[in-house]
mmCIF file of C-alpha atoms in Angstrom:
data_model
loop_
_atom_site.group_PDB
_atom_site.id
_atom_site.type_symbol
_atom_site.label_atom_id
_atom_site.label_comp_id
_atom_site.label_asym_id
_atom_site.label_seq_id
_atom_site.Cartn_x
_atom_site.Cartn_y
_atom_site.Cartn_z
ATOM 1 C CA ASP A 1 102.265 75.706 89.411
ATOM 2 C CA GLY A 2 100.040 76.818 92.258
ATOM 3 C CA GLY A 3 99.008 80.433 92.501
ATOM 4 C CA ILE A 4 96.372 83.116 92.267
ATOM 5 C CA THR A 5 95.066 84.433 88.986
ATOM 6 C CA GLN A 6 93.118 87.613 88.436
ATOM 7 C CA SER A 7 91.415 88.626 85.265
ATOM 8 C CA PRO A 8 91.337 90.813 83.373
ATOM 9 C CA LYS A 9 94.604 92.698 83.898
ATOM 10 C CA TYR A 10 93.041 95.966 82.718
ATOM 11 C CA LEU A 11 89.349 96.791 82.753
ATOM 12 C CA PHE A 12 87.475 99.818 81.517
ATOM 13 C CA ARG A 13 83.939 100.621 82.525
ATOM 14 C CA LYS A 14 81.459 103.335 81.799
ATOM 15 C CA GLU A 15 79.848 105.155 84.691
ATOM 16 C CA GLY A 16 76.717 103.436 85.920
ATOM 17 C CA GLN A 17 77.791 99.950 84.919
ATOM 18 C CA ASN A 18 78.464 97.039 87.228
ATOM 19 C CA VAL A 19 81.629 95.058 86.580
ATOM 20 C CA THR A 20 82.936 91.791 88.016
ATOM 21 C CA LEU A 21 86.591 91.060 88.727
ATOM 22 C CA SER A 22 87.678 87.455 88.762
ATOM 23 C CA CYS A 23 89.951 85.828 91.347
ATOM 24 C CA GLU A 24 90.861 82.128 91.280
ATOM 25 C CA GLN A 25 93.348 80.200 93.416
ATOM 26 C CA ASN A 26 94.591 76.622 93.249
ATOM 27 C CA LEU A 27 96.532 76.724 96.521
ATOM 28 C CA ASN A 28 93.741 75.004 98.477
ATOM 29 C CA HIS A 29 93.556 78.038 100.763
ATOM 30 C CA ASP A 30 90.517 78.566 102.941
ATOM 31 C CA ALA A 31 90.685 82.341 103.253
ATOM 32 C CA MET A 32 90.458 84.867 100.431
ATOM 33 C CA TYR A 33 90.585 88.647 100.448
ATOM 34 C CA TRP A 34 89.953 91.656 98.216
ATOM 35 C CA TYR A 35 91.934 94.857 98.610
ATOM 36 C CA ARG A 36 91.780 98.197 96.906
ATOM 37 C CA GLN A 37 95.003 100.116 96.335
ATOM 38 C CA ASP A 38 95.158 103.853 95.708
ATOM 39 C CA PRO A 39 98.338 105.938 95.505
ATOM 40 C CA GLY A 40 99.589 106.938 98.955
ATOM 41 C CA GLN A 41 96.921 104.953 100.809
ATOM 42 C CA GLY A 42 98.353 101.474 100.890
ATOM 43 C CA LEU A 43 95.974 98.519 100.790
ATOM 44 C CA ARG A 44 92.442 98.789 102.119
ATOM 45 C CA LEU A 45 90.362 95.685 102.795
ATOM 46 C CA ILE A 46 87.071 95.466 100.889
ATOM 47 C CA TYR A 47 85.772 91.974 101.743
ATOM 48 C CA TYR A 48 87.180 88.737 103.042
ATOM 49 C CA SER A 49 86.009 85.154 103.257
ATOM 50 C CA GLN A 50 87.294 82.529 105.666
ATOM 51 C CA ILE A 51 85.177 79.660 104.376
ATOM 52 C CA VAL A 52 82.925 78.790 101.462
ATOM 53 C CA ASN A 53 79.480 80.447 101.530
ATOM 54 C CA ASP A 54 80.575 82.970 104.142
ATOM 55 C CA PHE A 55 82.168 86.404 103.866
ATOM 56 C CA GLN A 56 82.579 89.568 105.917
ATOM 57 C CA LYS A 57 82.788 93.257 105.092
ATOM 58 C CA GLY A 58 86.131 94.954 105.370
ATOM 59 C CA ASP A 59 86.844 98.625 105.911
ATOM 60 C CA ILE A 60 85.477 99.911 102.577
ATOM 61 C CA ALA A 61 82.730 97.481 101.500
ATOM 62 C CA GLU A 62 80.191 100.091 100.357
ATOM 63 C CA GLY A 63 79.514 99.818 96.641
ATOM 64 C CA TYR A 64 81.039 96.335 96.352
ATOM 65 C CA SER A 65 79.652 92.798 96.557
ATOM 66 C CA VAL A 66 81.231 89.336 96.614
ATOM 67 C CA SER A 67 80.306 85.670 96.554
ATOM 68 C CA ARG A 68 82.140 82.547 97.673
ATOM 69 C CA GLU A 69 80.349 79.574 96.140
ATOM 70 C CA LYS A 70 83.550 77.595 95.599
ATOM 71 C CA LYS A 71 86.729 77.380 97.626
ATOM 72 C CA GLU A 72 88.806 78.325 94.591
ATOM 73 C CA SER A 73 86.871 81.397 93.510
ATOM 74 C CA PHE A 74 86.070 84.780 95.090
ATOM 75 C CA PRO A 75 84.709 87.215 92.484
ATOM 76 C CA LEU A 76 84.271 90.899 93.300
ATOM 77 C CA THR A 77 81.522 93.015 91.747
ATOM 78 C CA VAL A 78 82.018 96.754 91.619
ATOM 79 C CA THR A 79 78.555 98.227 91.480
ATOM 80 C CA SER A 80 77.349 101.553 90.176
ATOM 81 C CA ALA A 81 76.933 102.608 93.815
ATOM 82 C CA GLN A 82 80.715 102.802 94.226
ATOM 83 C CA LYS A 83 81.382 106.488 93.765
ATOM 84 C CA ASN A 84 85.060 106.346 92.895
ATOM 85 C CA PRO A 85 85.870 102.887 91.547
ATOM 86 C CA THR A 86 89.009 103.718 89.561
ATOM 87 C CA ALA A 87 91.792 101.867 91.387
ATOM 88 C CA PHE A 88 94.075 98.833 91.421
ATOM 89 C CA TYR A 89 92.358 95.780 92.896
ATOM 90 C CA LEU A 90 94.290 92.962 94.529
ATOM 91 C CA CYS A 91 93.055 89.537 95.505
ATOM 92 C CA ALA A 92 94.869 87.456 98.114
ATOM 93 C CA SER A 93 94.525 84.123 99.877
ATOM 94 C CA SER A 94 95.918 82.407 102.960
ATOM 95 C CA ILE A 95 95.779 79.001 104.614
ATOM 96 C CA GLN A 96 93.830 80.269 107.623
ATOM 97 C CA SER A 97 95.774 78.119 110.058
ATOM 98 C CA ARG A 98 95.035 78.785 113.712
ATOM 99 C CA THR A 99 97.679 76.353 114.940
ATOM 100 C CA SER A 100 100.754 77.184 112.907
ATOM 101 C CA ARG A 101 102.353 80.619 112.964
ATOM 102 C CA LEU A 102 104.472 79.618 109.987
ATOM 103 C CA ASP A 103 101.744 79.458 107.376
ATOM 104 C CA ASN A 104 99.736 82.603 107.800
ATOM 105 C CA GLU A 105 101.138 84.854 105.114
ATOM 106 C CA GLN A 106 98.887 86.119 102.379
ATOM 107 C CA PHE A 107 99.613 85.287 98.758
ATOM 108 C CA PHE A 108 98.643 87.891 96.180
ATOM 109 C CA GLY A 109 97.427 87.796 92.623
ATOM 110 C CA PRO A 110 98.814 90.119 89.918
ATOM 111 C CA GLY A 111 95.974 92.639 90.282
ATOM 112 C CA THR A 112 93.327 94.216 88.065
ATOM 113 C CA ARG A 113 93.464 97.887 87.169
ATOM 114 C CA LEU A 114 89.948 99.267 86.809
ATOM 115 C CA THR A 115 89.366 102.573 85.075
ATOM 116 C CA VAL A 116 85.988 104.263 84.882
ATOM 117 C CA LEU A 117 85.542 106.341 81.757
ATOM 118 C CA ALA B 1 93.729 96.554 117.558
ATOM 119 C CA GLN B 2 96.587 96.217 115.133
ATOM 120 C CA SER B 3 98.162 98.943 113.019
ATOM 121 C CA VAL B 4 101.366 99.688 111.162
ATOM 122 C CA THR B 5 103.220 102.932 110.592
ATOM 123 C CA GLN B 6 105.829 103.252 107.867
ATOM 124 C CA LEU B 7 107.977 106.323 108.319
ATOM 125 C CA GLY B 8 108.899 107.938 105.035
ATOM 126 C CA SER B 9 106.680 107.464 102.008
ATOM 127 C CA HIS B 10 109.700 107.936 99.725
ATOM 128 C CA VAL B 11 113.284 106.854 100.323
ATOM 129 C CA SER B 12 116.198 107.414 97.934
ATOM 130 C CA VAL B 13 119.551 105.672 98.218
ATOM 131 C CA SER B 14 122.587 105.428 95.995
ATOM 132 C CA GLU B 15 123.420 102.128 94.371
ATOM 133 C CA GLY B 16 125.605 100.169 96.799
ATOM 134 C CA ALA B 17 124.426 102.088 99.855
ATOM 135 C CA LEU B 18 122.557 100.742 102.870
ATOM 136 C CA VAL B 19 118.799 100.442 102.553
ATOM 137 C CA LEU B 20 116.761 101.109 105.708
ATOM 138 C CA LEU B 21 112.968 101.145 105.575
ATOM 139 C CA ARG B 22 111.197 101.786 108.860
ATOM 140 C CA CYS B 23 108.153 100.046 110.264
ATOM 141 C CA ASN B 24 106.551 100.410 113.678
ATOM 142 C CA TYR B 25 103.582 98.361 114.731
ATOM 143 C CA SER B 26 100.863 98.360 117.318
ATOM 144 C CA SER B 27 99.366 95.086 118.445
ATOM 145 C CA SER B 28 97.400 93.892 121.431
ATOM 146 C CA VAL B 29 98.605 90.310 120.929
ATOM 147 C CA PRO B 30 102.000 88.873 119.946
ATOM 148 C CA PRO B 31 102.245 90.012 116.347
ATOM 149 C CA TYR B 32 102.917 88.258 113.107
ATOM 150 C CA LEU B 33 104.946 90.706 110.996
ATOM 151 C CA PHE B 34 105.634 90.751 107.281
ATOM 152 C CA TRP B 35 107.403 92.752 104.612
ATOM 153 C CA TYR B 36 106.128 92.668 101.044
ATOM 154 C CA VAL B 37 107.535 94.176 97.848
ATOM 155 C CA GLN B 38 105.493 95.426 94.909
ATOM 156 C CA TYR B 39 106.821 96.235 91.454
ATOM 157 C CA PRO B 40 104.785 98.541 89.188
ATOM 158 C CA ASN B 41 101.420 97.127 88.151
ATOM 159 C CA GLN B 42 102.044 93.832 89.908
ATOM 160 C CA GLY B 43 100.820 92.074 93.008
ATOM 161 C CA LEU B 44 102.671 91.902 96.317
ATOM 162 C CA GLN B 45 105.464 89.407 96.866
ATOM 163 C CA LEU B 46 106.506 88.260 100.328
ATOM 164 C CA LEU B 47 110.043 89.343 101.258
ATOM 165 C CA LEU B 48 110.169 87.932 104.775
ATOM 166 C CA LYS B 49 108.082 87.200 107.848
ATOM 167 C CA TYR B 50 108.534 87.155 111.619
ATOM 168 C CA THR B 51 107.295 83.973 113.261
ATOM 169 C CA SER B 52 108.938 84.331 116.698
ATOM 170 C CA ALA B 53 111.597 81.700 115.956
ATOM 171 C CA ALA B 54 114.309 84.363 115.727
ATOM 172 C CA THR B 55 114.308 88.126 116.076
ATOM 173 C CA LEU B 56 116.557 88.618 113.040
ATOM 174 C CA VAL B 57 114.744 87.395 109.964
ATOM 175 C CA LYS B 58 116.422 86.856 106.613
ATOM 176 C CA GLY B 59 114.415 87.127 103.427
ATOM 177 C CA ILE B 60 114.834 87.000 99.698
ATOM 178 C CA ASN B 61 117.044 89.283 97.595
ATOM 179 C CA GLY B 62 119.422 89.958 100.508
ATOM 180 C CA PHE B 63 116.881 91.733 102.720
ATOM 181 C CA GLU B 64 116.555 91.180 106.446
ATOM 182 C CA ALA B 65 114.514 92.638 109.283
ATOM 183 C CA GLU B 66 114.908 92.684 113.047
ATOM 184 C CA PHE B 67 111.997 92.366 115.446
ATOM 185 C CA LYS B 68 112.472 94.664 118.453
ATOM 186 C CA LYS B 69 109.670 94.244 120.931
ATOM 187 C CA SER B 70 110.841 97.064 123.206
ATOM 188 C CA GLU B 71 110.717 99.494 120.281
ATOM 189 C CA THR B 72 107.685 97.877 118.578
ATOM 190 C CA SER B 73 109.679 97.997 115.360
ATOM 191 C CA PHE B 74 110.390 95.721 112.429
ATOM 192 C CA HIS B 75 112.708 97.729 110.175
ATOM 193 C CA LEU B 76 113.816 96.318 106.820
ATOM 194 C CA THR B 77 117.464 96.554 105.784
ATOM 195 C CA LYS B 78 119.778 95.559 102.973
ATOM 196 C CA PRO B 79 123.534 96.230 103.126
ATOM 197 C CA SER B 80 123.970 97.212 99.487
ATOM 198 C CA ALA B 81 121.209 98.523 97.220
ATOM 199 C CA HIS B 82 120.828 97.316 93.653
ATOM 200 C CA MET B 83 118.959 99.069 90.872
ATOM 201 C CA SER B 84 116.531 96.146 90.817
ATOM 202 C CA ASP B 85 115.483 96.961 94.419
ATOM 203 C CA ALA B 86 113.541 100.010 93.237
ATOM 204 C CA ALA B 87 109.939 99.223 94.159
ATOM 205 C CA GLU B 88 107.199 99.862 96.713
ATOM 206 C CA TYR B 89 107.619 98.140 100.081
ATOM 207 C CA PHE B 90 104.817 97.357 102.503
ATOM 208 C CA CYS B 91 105.016 96.344 106.141
ATOM 209 C CA ALA B 92 102.074 94.380 107.543
ATOM 210 C CA VAL B 93 100.926 93.049 110.899
ATOM 211 C CA SER B 94 98.494 90.208 111.364
ATOM 212 C CA ASP B 95 96.395 89.007 114.261
ATOM 213 C CA ARG B 96 95.488 85.381 114.900
ATOM 214 C CA GLY B 97 92.321 85.818 112.868
ATOM 215 C CA ASN B 98 94.415 86.170 109.730
ATOM 216 C CA GLN B 99 93.359 89.732 108.988
ATOM 217 C CA PHE B 100 96.244 91.809 107.765
ATOM 218 C CA TYR B 101 96.848 95.485 108.458
ATOM 219 C CA PHE B 102 99.128 97.144 105.947
ATOM 220 C CA GLY B 103 101.203 100.287 106.187
ATOM 221 C CA THR B 104 100.844 102.964 103.537
ATOM 222 C CA GLY B 105 104.014 101.842 101.798
ATOM 223 C CA THR B 106 107.490 103.222 101.135
ATOM 224 C CA SER B 107 108.646 103.869 97.599
ATOM 225 C CA LEU B 108 112.346 103.078 97.230
ATOM 226 C CA THR B 109 114.365 104.827 94.536
ATOM 227 C CA VAL B 110 117.900 103.657 93.786
ATOM 228 C CA ILE B 111 120.174 106.287 92.258
ATOM 229 C CA PRO B 112 122.899 104.990 89.930
#
């Protein structure tokens, strides 16, 4: 079955440590996204990538970094510079079609809940 | 610029009653509109999407939404609520660049 996987489901980190969240998709989608979800704030875009080896900052990129070396993978690193990293992190992907309005929805992974101790 | 406003962060309905979740959007181009549902500690699942083929869009689990350009609205409805509908619902608007702009969500509680 095609889909998006995120690992781990739950992650605990000590203050001052960097941690990397995994996101893999086998949908052959060009675009991938990382969102942060906090209670009452909806989804906020951290980074997105429309093509391999290219990515752009979203609304809250400070303290985060990403890479896109393969089409299938878009890992997110939460660095020690992120002042309040405890949150639910969601990865998504989409086809990135500019010609078809029917295929532009985003597909989401199950999420990773990060807690800083 | 695109944005979405969801009126009511919490909505409670009785089992069997009408569900109405409100969404208003702002878009400088013809919008793509979506409703997603999220169950606790899970990702978002697409309920339905507006693609301009029809203003009344039917989705999964008996939900539907109507695109009203004059009101810049895309409200989500379901005639009869089930206990299993209790979840968080997100409205989203997308531009042609595939960036999504999400509302802050509406938490639906279904009272038995």
